[in-house]
PDB file of C-alpha atoms in Angstrom:
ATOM      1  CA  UNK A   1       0.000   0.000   0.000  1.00  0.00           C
ATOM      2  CA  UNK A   2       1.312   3.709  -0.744  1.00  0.00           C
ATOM      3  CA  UNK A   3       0.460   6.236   1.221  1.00  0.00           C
ATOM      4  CA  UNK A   4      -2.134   8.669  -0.734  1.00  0.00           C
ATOM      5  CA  UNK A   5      -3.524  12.048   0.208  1.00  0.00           C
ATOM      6  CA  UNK A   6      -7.255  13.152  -0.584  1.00  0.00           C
ATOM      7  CA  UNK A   7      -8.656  16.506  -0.899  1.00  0.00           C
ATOM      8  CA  UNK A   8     -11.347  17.836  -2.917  1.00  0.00           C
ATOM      9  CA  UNK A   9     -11.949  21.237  -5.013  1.00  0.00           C
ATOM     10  CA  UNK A  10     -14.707  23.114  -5.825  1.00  0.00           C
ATOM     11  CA  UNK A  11     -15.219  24.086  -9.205  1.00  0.00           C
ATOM     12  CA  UNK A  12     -17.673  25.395 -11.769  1.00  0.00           C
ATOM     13  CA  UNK A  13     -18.254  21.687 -13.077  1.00  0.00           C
ATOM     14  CA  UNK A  14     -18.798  21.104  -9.255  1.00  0.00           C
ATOM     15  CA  UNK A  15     -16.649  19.102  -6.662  1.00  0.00           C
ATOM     16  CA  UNK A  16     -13.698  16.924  -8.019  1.00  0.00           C
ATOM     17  CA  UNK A  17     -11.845  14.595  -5.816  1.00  0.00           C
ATOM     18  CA  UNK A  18      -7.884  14.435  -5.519  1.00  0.00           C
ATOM     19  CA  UNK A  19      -5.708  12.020  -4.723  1.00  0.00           C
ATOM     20  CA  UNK A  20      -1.980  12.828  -4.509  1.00  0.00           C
ATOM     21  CA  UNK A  21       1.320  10.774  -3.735  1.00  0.00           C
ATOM     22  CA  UNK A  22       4.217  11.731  -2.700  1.00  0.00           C
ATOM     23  CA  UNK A  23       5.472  11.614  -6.297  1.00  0.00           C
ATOM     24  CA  UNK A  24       1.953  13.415  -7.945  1.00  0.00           C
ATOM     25  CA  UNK A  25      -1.354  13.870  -8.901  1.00  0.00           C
ATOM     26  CA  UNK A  26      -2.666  10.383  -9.290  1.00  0.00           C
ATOM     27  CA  UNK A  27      -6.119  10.996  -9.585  1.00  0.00           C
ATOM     28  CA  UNK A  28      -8.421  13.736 -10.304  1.00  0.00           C
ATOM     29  CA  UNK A  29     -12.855  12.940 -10.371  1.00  0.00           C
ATOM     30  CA  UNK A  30     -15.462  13.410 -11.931  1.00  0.00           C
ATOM     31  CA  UNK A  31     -17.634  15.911 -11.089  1.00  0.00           C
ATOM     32  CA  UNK A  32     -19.528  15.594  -7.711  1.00  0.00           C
ATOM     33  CA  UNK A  33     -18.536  11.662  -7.308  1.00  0.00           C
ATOM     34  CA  UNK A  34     -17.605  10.037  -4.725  1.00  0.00           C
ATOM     35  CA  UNK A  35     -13.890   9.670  -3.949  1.00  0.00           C
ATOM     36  CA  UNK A  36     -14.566   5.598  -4.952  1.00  0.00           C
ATOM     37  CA  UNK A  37     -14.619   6.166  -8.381  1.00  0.00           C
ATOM     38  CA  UNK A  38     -10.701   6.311  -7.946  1.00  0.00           C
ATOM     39  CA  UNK A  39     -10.644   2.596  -7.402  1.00  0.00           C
ATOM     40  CA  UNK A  40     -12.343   2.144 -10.992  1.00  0.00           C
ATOM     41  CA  UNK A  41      -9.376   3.603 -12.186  1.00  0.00           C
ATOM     42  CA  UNK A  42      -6.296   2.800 -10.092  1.00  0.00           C
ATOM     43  CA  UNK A  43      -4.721  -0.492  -9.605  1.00  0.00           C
ATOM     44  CA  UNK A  44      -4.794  -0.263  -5.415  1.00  0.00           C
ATOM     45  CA  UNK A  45      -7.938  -0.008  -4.026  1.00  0.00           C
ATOM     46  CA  UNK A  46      -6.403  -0.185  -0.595  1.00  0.00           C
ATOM     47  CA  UNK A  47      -4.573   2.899  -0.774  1.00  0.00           C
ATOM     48  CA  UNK A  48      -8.032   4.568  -1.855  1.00  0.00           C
ATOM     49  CA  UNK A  49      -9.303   3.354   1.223  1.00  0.00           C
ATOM     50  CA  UNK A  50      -6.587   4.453   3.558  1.00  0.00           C
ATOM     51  CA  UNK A  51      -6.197   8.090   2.018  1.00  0.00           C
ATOM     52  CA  UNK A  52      -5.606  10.903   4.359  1.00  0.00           C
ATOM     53  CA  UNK A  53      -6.177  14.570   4.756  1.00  0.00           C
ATOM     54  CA  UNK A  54      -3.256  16.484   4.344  1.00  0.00           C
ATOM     55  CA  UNK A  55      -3.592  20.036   3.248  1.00  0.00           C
ATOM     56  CA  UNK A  56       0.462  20.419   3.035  1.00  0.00           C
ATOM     57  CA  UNK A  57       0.992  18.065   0.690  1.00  0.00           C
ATOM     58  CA  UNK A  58      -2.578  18.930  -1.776  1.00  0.00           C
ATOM     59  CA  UNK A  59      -2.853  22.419  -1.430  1.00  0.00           C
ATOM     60  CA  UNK A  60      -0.626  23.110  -4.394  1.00  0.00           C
ATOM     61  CA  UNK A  61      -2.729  20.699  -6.282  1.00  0.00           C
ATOM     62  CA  UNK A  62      -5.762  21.988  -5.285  1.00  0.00           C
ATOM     63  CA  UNK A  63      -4.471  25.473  -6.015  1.00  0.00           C
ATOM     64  CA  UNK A  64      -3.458  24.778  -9.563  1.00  0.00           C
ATOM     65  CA  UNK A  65      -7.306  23.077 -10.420  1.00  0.00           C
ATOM     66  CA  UNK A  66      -9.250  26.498  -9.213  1.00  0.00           C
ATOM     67  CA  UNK A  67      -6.617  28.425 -11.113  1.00  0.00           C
ATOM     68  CA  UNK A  68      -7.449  26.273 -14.081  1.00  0.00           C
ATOM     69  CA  UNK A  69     -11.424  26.934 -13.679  1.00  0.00           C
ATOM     70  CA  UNK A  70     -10.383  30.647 -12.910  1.00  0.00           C
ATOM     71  CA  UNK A  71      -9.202  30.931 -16.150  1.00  0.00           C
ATOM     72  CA  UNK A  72      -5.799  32.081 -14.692  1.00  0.00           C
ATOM     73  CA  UNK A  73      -3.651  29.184 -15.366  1.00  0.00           C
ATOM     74  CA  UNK A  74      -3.576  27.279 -18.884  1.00  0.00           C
ATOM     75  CA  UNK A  75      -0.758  24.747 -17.740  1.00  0.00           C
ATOM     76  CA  UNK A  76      -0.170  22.868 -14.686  1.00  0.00           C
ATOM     77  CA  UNK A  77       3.304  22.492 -13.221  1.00  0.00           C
ATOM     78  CA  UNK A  78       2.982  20.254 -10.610  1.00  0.00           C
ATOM     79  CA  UNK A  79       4.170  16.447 -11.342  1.00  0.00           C
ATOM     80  CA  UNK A  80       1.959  13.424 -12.335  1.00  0.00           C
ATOM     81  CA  UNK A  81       2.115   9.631 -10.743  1.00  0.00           C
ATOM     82  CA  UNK A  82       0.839   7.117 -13.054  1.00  0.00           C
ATOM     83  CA  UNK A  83       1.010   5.182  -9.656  1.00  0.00           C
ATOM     84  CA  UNK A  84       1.550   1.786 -11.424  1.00  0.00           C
ATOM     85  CA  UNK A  85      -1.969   2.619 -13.719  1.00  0.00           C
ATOM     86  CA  UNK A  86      -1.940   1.695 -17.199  1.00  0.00           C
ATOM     87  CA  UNK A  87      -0.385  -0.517 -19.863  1.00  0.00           C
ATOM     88  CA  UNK A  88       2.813   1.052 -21.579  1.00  0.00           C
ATOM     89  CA  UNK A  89       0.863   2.299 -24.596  1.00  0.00           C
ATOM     90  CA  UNK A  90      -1.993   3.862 -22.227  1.00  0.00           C
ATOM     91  CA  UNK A  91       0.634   6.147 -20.411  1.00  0.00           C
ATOM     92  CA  UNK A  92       2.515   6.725 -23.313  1.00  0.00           C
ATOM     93  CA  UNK A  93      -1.219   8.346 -24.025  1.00  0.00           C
ATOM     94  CA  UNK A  94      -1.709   9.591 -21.207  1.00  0.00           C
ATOM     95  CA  UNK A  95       1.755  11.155 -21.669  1.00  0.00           C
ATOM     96  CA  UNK A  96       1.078  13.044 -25.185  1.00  0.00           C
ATOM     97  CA  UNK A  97      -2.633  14.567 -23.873  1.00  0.00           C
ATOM     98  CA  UNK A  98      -0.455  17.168 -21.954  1.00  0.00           C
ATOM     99  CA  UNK A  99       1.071  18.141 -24.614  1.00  0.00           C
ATOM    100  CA  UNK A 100      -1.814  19.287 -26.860  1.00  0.00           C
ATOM    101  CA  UNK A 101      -1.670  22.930 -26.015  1.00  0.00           C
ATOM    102  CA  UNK A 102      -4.536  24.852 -24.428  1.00  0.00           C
ATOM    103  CA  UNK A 103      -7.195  25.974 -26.036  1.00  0.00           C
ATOM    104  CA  UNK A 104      -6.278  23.385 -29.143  1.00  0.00           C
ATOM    105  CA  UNK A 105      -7.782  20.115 -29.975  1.00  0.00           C
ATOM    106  CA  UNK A 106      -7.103  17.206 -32.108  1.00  0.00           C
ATOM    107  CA  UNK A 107      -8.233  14.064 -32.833  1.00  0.00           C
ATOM    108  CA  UNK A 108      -7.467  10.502 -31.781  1.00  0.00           C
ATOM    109  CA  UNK A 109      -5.263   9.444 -34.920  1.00  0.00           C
ATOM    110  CA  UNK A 110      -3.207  12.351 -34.005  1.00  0.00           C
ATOM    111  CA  UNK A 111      -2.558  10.940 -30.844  1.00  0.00           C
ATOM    112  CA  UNK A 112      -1.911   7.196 -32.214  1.00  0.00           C
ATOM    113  CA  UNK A 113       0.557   9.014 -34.738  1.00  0.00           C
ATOM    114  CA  UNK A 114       2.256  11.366 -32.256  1.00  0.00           C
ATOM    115  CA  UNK A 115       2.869   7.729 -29.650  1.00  0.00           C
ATOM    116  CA  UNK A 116       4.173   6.049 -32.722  1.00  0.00           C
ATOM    117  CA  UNK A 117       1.630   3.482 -32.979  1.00  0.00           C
ATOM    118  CA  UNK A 118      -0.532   5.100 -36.202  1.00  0.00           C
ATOM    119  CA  UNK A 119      -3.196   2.101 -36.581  1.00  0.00           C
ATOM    120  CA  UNK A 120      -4.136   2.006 -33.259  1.00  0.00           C
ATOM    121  CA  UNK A 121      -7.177   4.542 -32.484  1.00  0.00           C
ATOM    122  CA  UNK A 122      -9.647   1.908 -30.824  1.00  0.00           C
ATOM    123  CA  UNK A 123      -6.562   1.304 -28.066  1.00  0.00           C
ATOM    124  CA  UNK A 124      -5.664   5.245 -27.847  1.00  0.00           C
ATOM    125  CA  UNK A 125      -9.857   5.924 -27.363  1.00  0.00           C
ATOM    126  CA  UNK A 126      -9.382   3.176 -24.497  1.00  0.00           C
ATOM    127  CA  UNK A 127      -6.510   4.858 -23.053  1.00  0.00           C
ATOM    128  CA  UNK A 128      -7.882   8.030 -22.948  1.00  0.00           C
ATOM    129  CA  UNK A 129     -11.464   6.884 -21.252  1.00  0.00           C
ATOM    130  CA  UNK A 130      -9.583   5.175 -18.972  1.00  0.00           C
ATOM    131  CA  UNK A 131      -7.201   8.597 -17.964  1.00  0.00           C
ATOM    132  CA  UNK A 132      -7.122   8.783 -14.281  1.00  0.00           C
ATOM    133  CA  UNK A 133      -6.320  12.450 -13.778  1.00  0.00           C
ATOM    134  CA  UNK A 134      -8.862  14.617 -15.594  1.00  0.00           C
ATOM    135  CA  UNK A 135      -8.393  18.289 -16.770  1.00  0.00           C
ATOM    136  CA  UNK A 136      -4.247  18.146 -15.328  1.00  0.00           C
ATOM    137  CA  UNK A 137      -4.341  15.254 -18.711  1.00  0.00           C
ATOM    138  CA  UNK A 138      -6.498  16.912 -20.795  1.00  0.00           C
ATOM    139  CA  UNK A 139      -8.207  14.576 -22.554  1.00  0.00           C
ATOM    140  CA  UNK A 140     -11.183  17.026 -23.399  1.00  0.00           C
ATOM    141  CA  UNK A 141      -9.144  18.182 -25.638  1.00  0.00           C
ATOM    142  CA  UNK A 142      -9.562  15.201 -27.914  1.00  0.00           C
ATOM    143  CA  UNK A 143     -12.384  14.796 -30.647  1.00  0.00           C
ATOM    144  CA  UNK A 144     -13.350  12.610 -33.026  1.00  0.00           C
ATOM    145  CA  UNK A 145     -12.232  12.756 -36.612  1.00  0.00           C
ATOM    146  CA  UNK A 146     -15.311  14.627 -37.593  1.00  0.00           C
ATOM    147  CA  UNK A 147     -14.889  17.267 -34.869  1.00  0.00           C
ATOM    148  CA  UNK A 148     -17.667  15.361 -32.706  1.00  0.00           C
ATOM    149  CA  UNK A 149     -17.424  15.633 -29.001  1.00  0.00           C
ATOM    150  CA  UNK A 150     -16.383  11.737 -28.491  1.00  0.00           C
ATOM    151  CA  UNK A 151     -16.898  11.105 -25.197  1.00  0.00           C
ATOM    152  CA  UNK A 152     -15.623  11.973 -21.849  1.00  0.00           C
ATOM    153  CA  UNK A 153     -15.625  10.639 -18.049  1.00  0.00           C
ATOM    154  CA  UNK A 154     -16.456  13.716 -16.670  1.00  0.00           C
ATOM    155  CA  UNK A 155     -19.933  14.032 -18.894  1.00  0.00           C
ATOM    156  CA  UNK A 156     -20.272  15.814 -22.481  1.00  0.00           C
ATOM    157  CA  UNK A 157     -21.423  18.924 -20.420  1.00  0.00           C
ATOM    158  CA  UNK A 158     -18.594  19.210 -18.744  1.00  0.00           C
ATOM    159  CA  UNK A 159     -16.682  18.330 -22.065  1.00  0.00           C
ATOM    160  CA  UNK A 160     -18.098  21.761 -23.698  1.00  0.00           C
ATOM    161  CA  UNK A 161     -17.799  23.262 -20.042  1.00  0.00           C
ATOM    162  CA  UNK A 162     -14.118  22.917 -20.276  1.00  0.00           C
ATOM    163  CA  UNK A 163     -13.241  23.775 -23.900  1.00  0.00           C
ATOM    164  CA  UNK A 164     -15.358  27.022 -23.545  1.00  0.00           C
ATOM    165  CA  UNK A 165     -13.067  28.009 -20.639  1.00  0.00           C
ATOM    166  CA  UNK A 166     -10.315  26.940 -23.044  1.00  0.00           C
ATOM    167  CA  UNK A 167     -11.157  29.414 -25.897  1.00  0.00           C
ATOM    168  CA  UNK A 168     -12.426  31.971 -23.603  1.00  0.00           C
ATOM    169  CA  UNK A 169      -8.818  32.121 -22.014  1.00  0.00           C
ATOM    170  CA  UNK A 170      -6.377  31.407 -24.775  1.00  0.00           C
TER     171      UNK A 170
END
């Protein structure tokens, strides 16, 4: 078990959970769920379970997130933890999403192409539904090939939500 640090922010999409290592941001929710979602997408349930409140170590995080929504920050600086998640190809993924600069978009064969791995879109879609740490890995910022939404974790409203903020602020 790893020792992992909860906190929660509110935001205009409404209250995301955080969970933070010593090494990151492992884990960011969906608007107004329960901190339990986390185990649907991390790989120790146990350490879920046994997070603790600890506004030293989230606070920066926490920060960061309502400067996002604030439209005051358009990139994060603090470190992520894959914390074990995720195949090679997902966090090689999960790696290129923070890349795509704000306020841009692209589409999921640009991500295949950009990890190297051109034919394969169905396993970079299920890489980026399965992203762990929403908004910090922005994978709103990815649409289908014919500029459709897609879909996201955090709900299609919250989709538009964030890339209106995104254009707005850029």
């Amino acid at each position: 078990m790893v020792q992992l640090y909860h906190d929660a922010v509110d935001t205009s999409v409404g209250e995301l959970q955080l969970l933070v290592s010593q090494k990151g941001l492992v884990f960011v929710g969906s608007p107004n769920a329960p901190l339990t979602e986390a185990k649907q997408y991390l790989n120790d349930a146990e350490s879920v379970d046994h997070a603790k409140t600890d506004e030293h170590v989230t606070a920066p995080y926490r920060t960061e997130i309502s400067d996002y929504f604030d439209g005051q920050r358009q990139d994060f600086d603090l470190p992520i933890d894959h914390f074990g998640t995720g195949t090679h190809l997902q966090q090689a993924v999960w790696d290129a999403l923070v890349l795509i600069p704000y306020g841009m978009t692209c589409d999921y064969s640009t991500i295949a192409v950009n990890i190297g791995q051109p034919t394969a879109i169905r396993a970079v879609a299920t890489a980026i539904a399965k992203n762990p740490v929403l908004i910090v890995t922005p994978c709103h910022r990815v649409l289908r090939k014919d500029g459709g939404l897609g879909g996201y974790r955090g709900g299609l409203t919250m989709k538009k939500q964030l890339l209106a903020l995104e254009r707005a602020n850029s």
